[in-house]
Amino acid sequence: MSAEAADREAATSSRPCTPPQTSWFEFLLEEALLEQHLQKPSPDPPPVQLIVQFLEQASKPSVNEQNQVQPPPDNKRNRILKLLALKVAAHLKWDLDVLEKSLSVPVLNMLLNELLCISKVPSGTKHVDVDLASLPPTTAMAILLYNRWAIRTIVQSSFPVKQVKPGPPQLNVMNQMQQEKELTDNILKVLKEQAADSILVLEGALKLSKDLYVHTIRTLDLLAVEPGMVNGETESSTAGLKISAEEIQCQVCYDLGAIYFQQGSTNAAVHEKAKEMFFKTKELIAKNGSSSLHFTIDEERLAGYCQACGVLTLSSDDTSQQATPYSQIHRCMKSGNYQDIVNIFLEDNLTLSLPVQFRQSVLRELFQKSQQGNDALDEVCFKVCMCNTVCDVLQGRTVDVQFCQLFLKPSKEKIDFLLEVCSKSLNLENASEALKRKMAAFLKNLCLGLEDLQLVFMISSHELFMKLLKDDERKLLIDQMRKRSPRINLCTKPVASFYDIPASASVNIGQLEHQLILSVDPWRIRQILIELHGMTSERQFWTISNKWEVPNVYGNVILGIKDSLTRDLVYILMAKGLHCCAIKDFVHAKQLFAACLELVTEFSPKLRQVMLNEMLLLDIYTHEAGPGASGERPPSDLISRVRGYLEMRVPDIPLRQVIAEECVAFLLNWCENEYLTMQVPLPLVQTNPYVKLGQLLAATCKELPGPKESRRTAKDLWEVVVQICSVSNQHKRGNDGRVSLIKHRESTLGIMYRSELLSFIKKLREPLVLTTILSLFVKLHNVREDIVNDIAAEHISIWPSSIPNLQSVDFEAVAVTVKELVSYALTINANNHFWLIIQADIYFATNQYSAALHYYLQAGAVCSDFFNKMVPPDVYTDQPVRASDTGQGSSSVFTALSKLCLPCARLRWCRSPSWDSVLSHVPVCACPGAVPFPHSIRPCQ
């Protein structure tokens, strides 16, 4: 062996080996290994990676003997893996900043749902309906953590995200990324639907005055050993990590401020609430110090929020904010006083207090307004650009391309203003030599770039130029100009060829693409595309914005158009029209769709029918948001077009399911029951689930007012809904990461999924249709074997009273559906006493007696003119009487109802001084059959 080889081997043998990475399953085998691993200075794998590994293994689906994919089993291994993931999060002190940076939305959603589960959060109950003060500390903290994360995720999703450049295409990786994106979008959709409830939960948390506790590794171990200890050391005492009430308020105020600030883009009044929350956060941090917080707050971001709120909520008489340039600029932009903006920028060139990004954003906004047809802003854009350019020069940044474009055609006025900006931006007496040299270099380069000697003379003879450049430097500059152009024209008119100098192709294309993204004028869009295709034939301009989305059923047809210009134009017009429709800008959507229809009529009958279908959907939306909202019946032409769509039999036409769904809901809302029942073609009923559901609903509603209720159609509707609410043989809690409280898989045996049925019902507004579907779900809820208190509903007698296979129905999903439906129905009509009674019965059945009493009284008040008339007997039935024996808490409901309308002969009474305070808040009923009882009596148990 040579000496060199020996040295190499000695160096290799003495080098310490990298320890192997600990595998996830090793933590299953050795209980104490996790804590030892987490205590290391730099554990490998890191904590957040362990959370991903544990939850990934716990949520893997299984395959049965028939080779069918089954949800993950709820066995001991998977429960331990979830517990390990929770322990790692507890080690990180449940810091959402850390967890959000490293975990995807589906993984963090799964983790927090497991926290809710292990913290004994009441299942089947909305968080907004729970009293946080009455819950154990760790349970309340789990609810707060989940709702804080929900709000933060909604806010974060509103920020623009830079698109990651895709690498070489790999099918498996792309499929996995697509699945994760779809899962994230679904979770965000649910979170946004529940945002109002999450905000209410956090607002309620601000009223808490007690300290809370968050789970630690020790408390999770105690729960694992004795899961029944709900109110023991793990939840009521100081076993967990103590979070003071002020720290909780600090975090909640910051998160509420962020969501209020985001909502302020559509509701300016909300900015006041955001301002209040952010300034309260600053007060709490100043009082307690940021170092004492278990959860960190980005104080720079908080300061930015406070400054933005101070500008956005500035009132006309608020003089304290008028000194800040931000508030002044904001006021000038709103009032159109643009000259003052130029003056503010000029003054700031001396102090350099405004960030360059803010300056650029103001200039961009002015350019956008100018491009939208406000020609008076051209001069303002130039002046602001000059101010920004001089600011860049003084701070050592490169000159922006916009300055170069604006100086392609220089004039005496432009040079005058630029020299004025330079003079006002540099205080020669106090300026450093470095600043003077930067300004001198800028003026020298400006002279070298000018062709007109008169303009050069204006600069070189200016007082600032004379002071900044010495005599020899000025002579050298003149010599350089003579060498560059010995035969330069000395007349006042610039050289003609100078005007022919074009901007670079990339700059022009970029500007046109920007205009293309902003424009909603179909003819302007066509003109821009013609210009772009004249510059380059290699680009596909329908891809320049990720906001332009066209359904796949349409995209395949549009992208098959051979002519690239026509393909781009059709795709962009449709994408912009669909976007305008989604944001309820129906006027521009109609213009874009009409232009697209005119274009495709010339060459594609298939796309022509597609556009007619989309314009029908747009007309439905327009009517429902306008005249229909005030009860005006749609024109007969629109109803005929809706019928024509449903009966359409044109082959090979791509169809969107949402159009059929909206058409059926439209007909149900306007009581076109005769058509849906008798005239819809049979093949359409057999192939379209929404048409079938609409026909059954219409037939059932049509027979309800008659003296003899036919139960045949009601039975058919019942069987369809029961099938939708049925599940497969697996009844275990799944781990698919969904936010819903229902853990079973949705059945594929019905005509549609339960979520699709719920979405369809929420498009309905006709009271009889809503009452019918509500009574069906209430009856289905009451069929359950373990029901203690039935829920009452109108027309409940028309439904079957039993189900052959009770085990196949997902009653947990039915219970959640009933709650969602009655909540939706009350948004349509909050004074329908039948719906109010259903809501009261739901709260009564779940032992929420205070809420039940509220809705029972509201139902009685609605139908009796605030108890000035007799309450109808079908409003207050014997349900409260029968339920009064179920528990002590129900006596309050029973007594209040009996005081209002039940005959005194059915009651026994005894004295109770404590009952005085209850009855003092209950109005006396004017019902002839009810006797106002003294405040010193109550019903006996």
Short mmCIF file of N, CA and C in Angstrom, two decimals, residues 28 69 94 218 244 256 267 279 359 371 433 478 554 588 611 626 673 693 718 737 863 929:
data_model
loop_
_atom_site.label_atom_id
_atom_site.label_comp_id
_atom_site.label_asym_id
_atom_site.label_seq_id
_atom_site.Cartn_x
_atom_site.Cartn_y
_atom_site.Cartn_z
N LEU A 28 -42.82 2.81 17.72
CA LEU A 28 -43.90 1.91 18.15
C LEU A 28 -43.36 0.83 19.08
N VAL A 69 -60.54 -1.92 -1.59
CA VAL A 69 -59.88 -0.94 -0.72
C VAL A 69 -60.84 -0.54 0.39
N TRP A 94 -47.70 23.12 20.38
CA TRP A 94 -48.84 23.45 19.51
C TRP A 94 -48.68 24.82 18.87
N ARG A 218 -47.11 14.47 28.82
CA ARG A 218 -47.55 13.78 30.04
C ARG A 218 -49.07 13.60 30.06
N SER A 244 -52.07 31.54 29.87
CA SER A 244 -52.83 32.55 30.61
C SER A 244 -53.92 33.16 29.73
N LEU A 256 -58.18 37.24 14.77
CA LEU A 256 -59.43 37.90 14.37
C LEU A 256 -59.14 39.15 13.55
N ASN A 267 -65.97 44.64 2.49
CA ASN A 267 -66.80 45.39 3.45
C ASN A 267 -65.89 46.32 4.24
N PHE A 279 -54.74 46.74 17.50
CA PHE A 279 -54.23 47.64 18.53
C PHE A 279 -54.35 47.02 19.92
N ARG A 359 -43.97 52.64 -3.28
CA ARG A 359 -43.88 53.60 -4.37
C ARG A 359 -44.26 52.94 -5.70
N GLN A 371 -54.52 53.23 -18.25
CA GLN A 371 -54.80 52.31 -19.35
C GLN A 371 -56.28 52.02 -19.50
N GLU A 433 -20.93 63.07 0.00
CA GLU A 433 -20.24 63.02 -1.30
C GLU A 433 -20.76 61.85 -2.13
N ILE A 478 -18.63 66.88 -22.95
CA ILE A 478 -18.91 67.47 -24.27
C ILE A 478 -18.07 66.79 -25.35
N TYR A 554 -65.33 21.36 -21.45
CA TYR A 554 -65.25 22.39 -22.48
C TYR A 554 -63.82 22.53 -23.01
N HIS A 588 -70.76 42.13 -17.23
CA HIS A 588 -69.60 41.80 -18.05
C HIS A 588 -69.64 40.34 -18.50
N MET A 611 -72.26 27.56 -25.51
CA MET A 611 -72.42 28.95 -25.10
C MET A 611 -73.89 29.28 -24.81
N GLY A 626 -81.56 39.17 -8.91
CA GLY A 626 -82.23 40.46 -9.10
C GLY A 626 -83.71 40.40 -8.82
N ASN A 673 -94.29 22.41 -10.64
CA ASN A 673 -94.43 21.01 -10.26
C ASN A 673 -95.14 20.19 -11.32
N LEU A 693 -84.62 13.46 -8.72
CA LEU A 693 -84.89 13.99 -7.39
C LEU A 693 -85.91 15.12 -7.46
N TRP A 718 -88.56 8.81 -0.29
CA TRP A 718 -87.96 8.27 0.93
C TRP A 718 -86.86 7.26 0.61
N GLY A 737 -58.76 12.92 6.49
CA GLY A 737 -58.35 14.32 6.60
C GLY A 737 -59.44 15.32 6.37
N CYS A 863 -96.11 32.92 15.90
CA CYS A 863 -97.45 32.53 15.44
C CYS A 863 -98.56 33.09 16.32
N GLY A 929 -106.84 29.48 27.45
CA GLY A 929 -106.73 28.24 28.21
C GLY A 929 -105.60 28.23 29.19
#
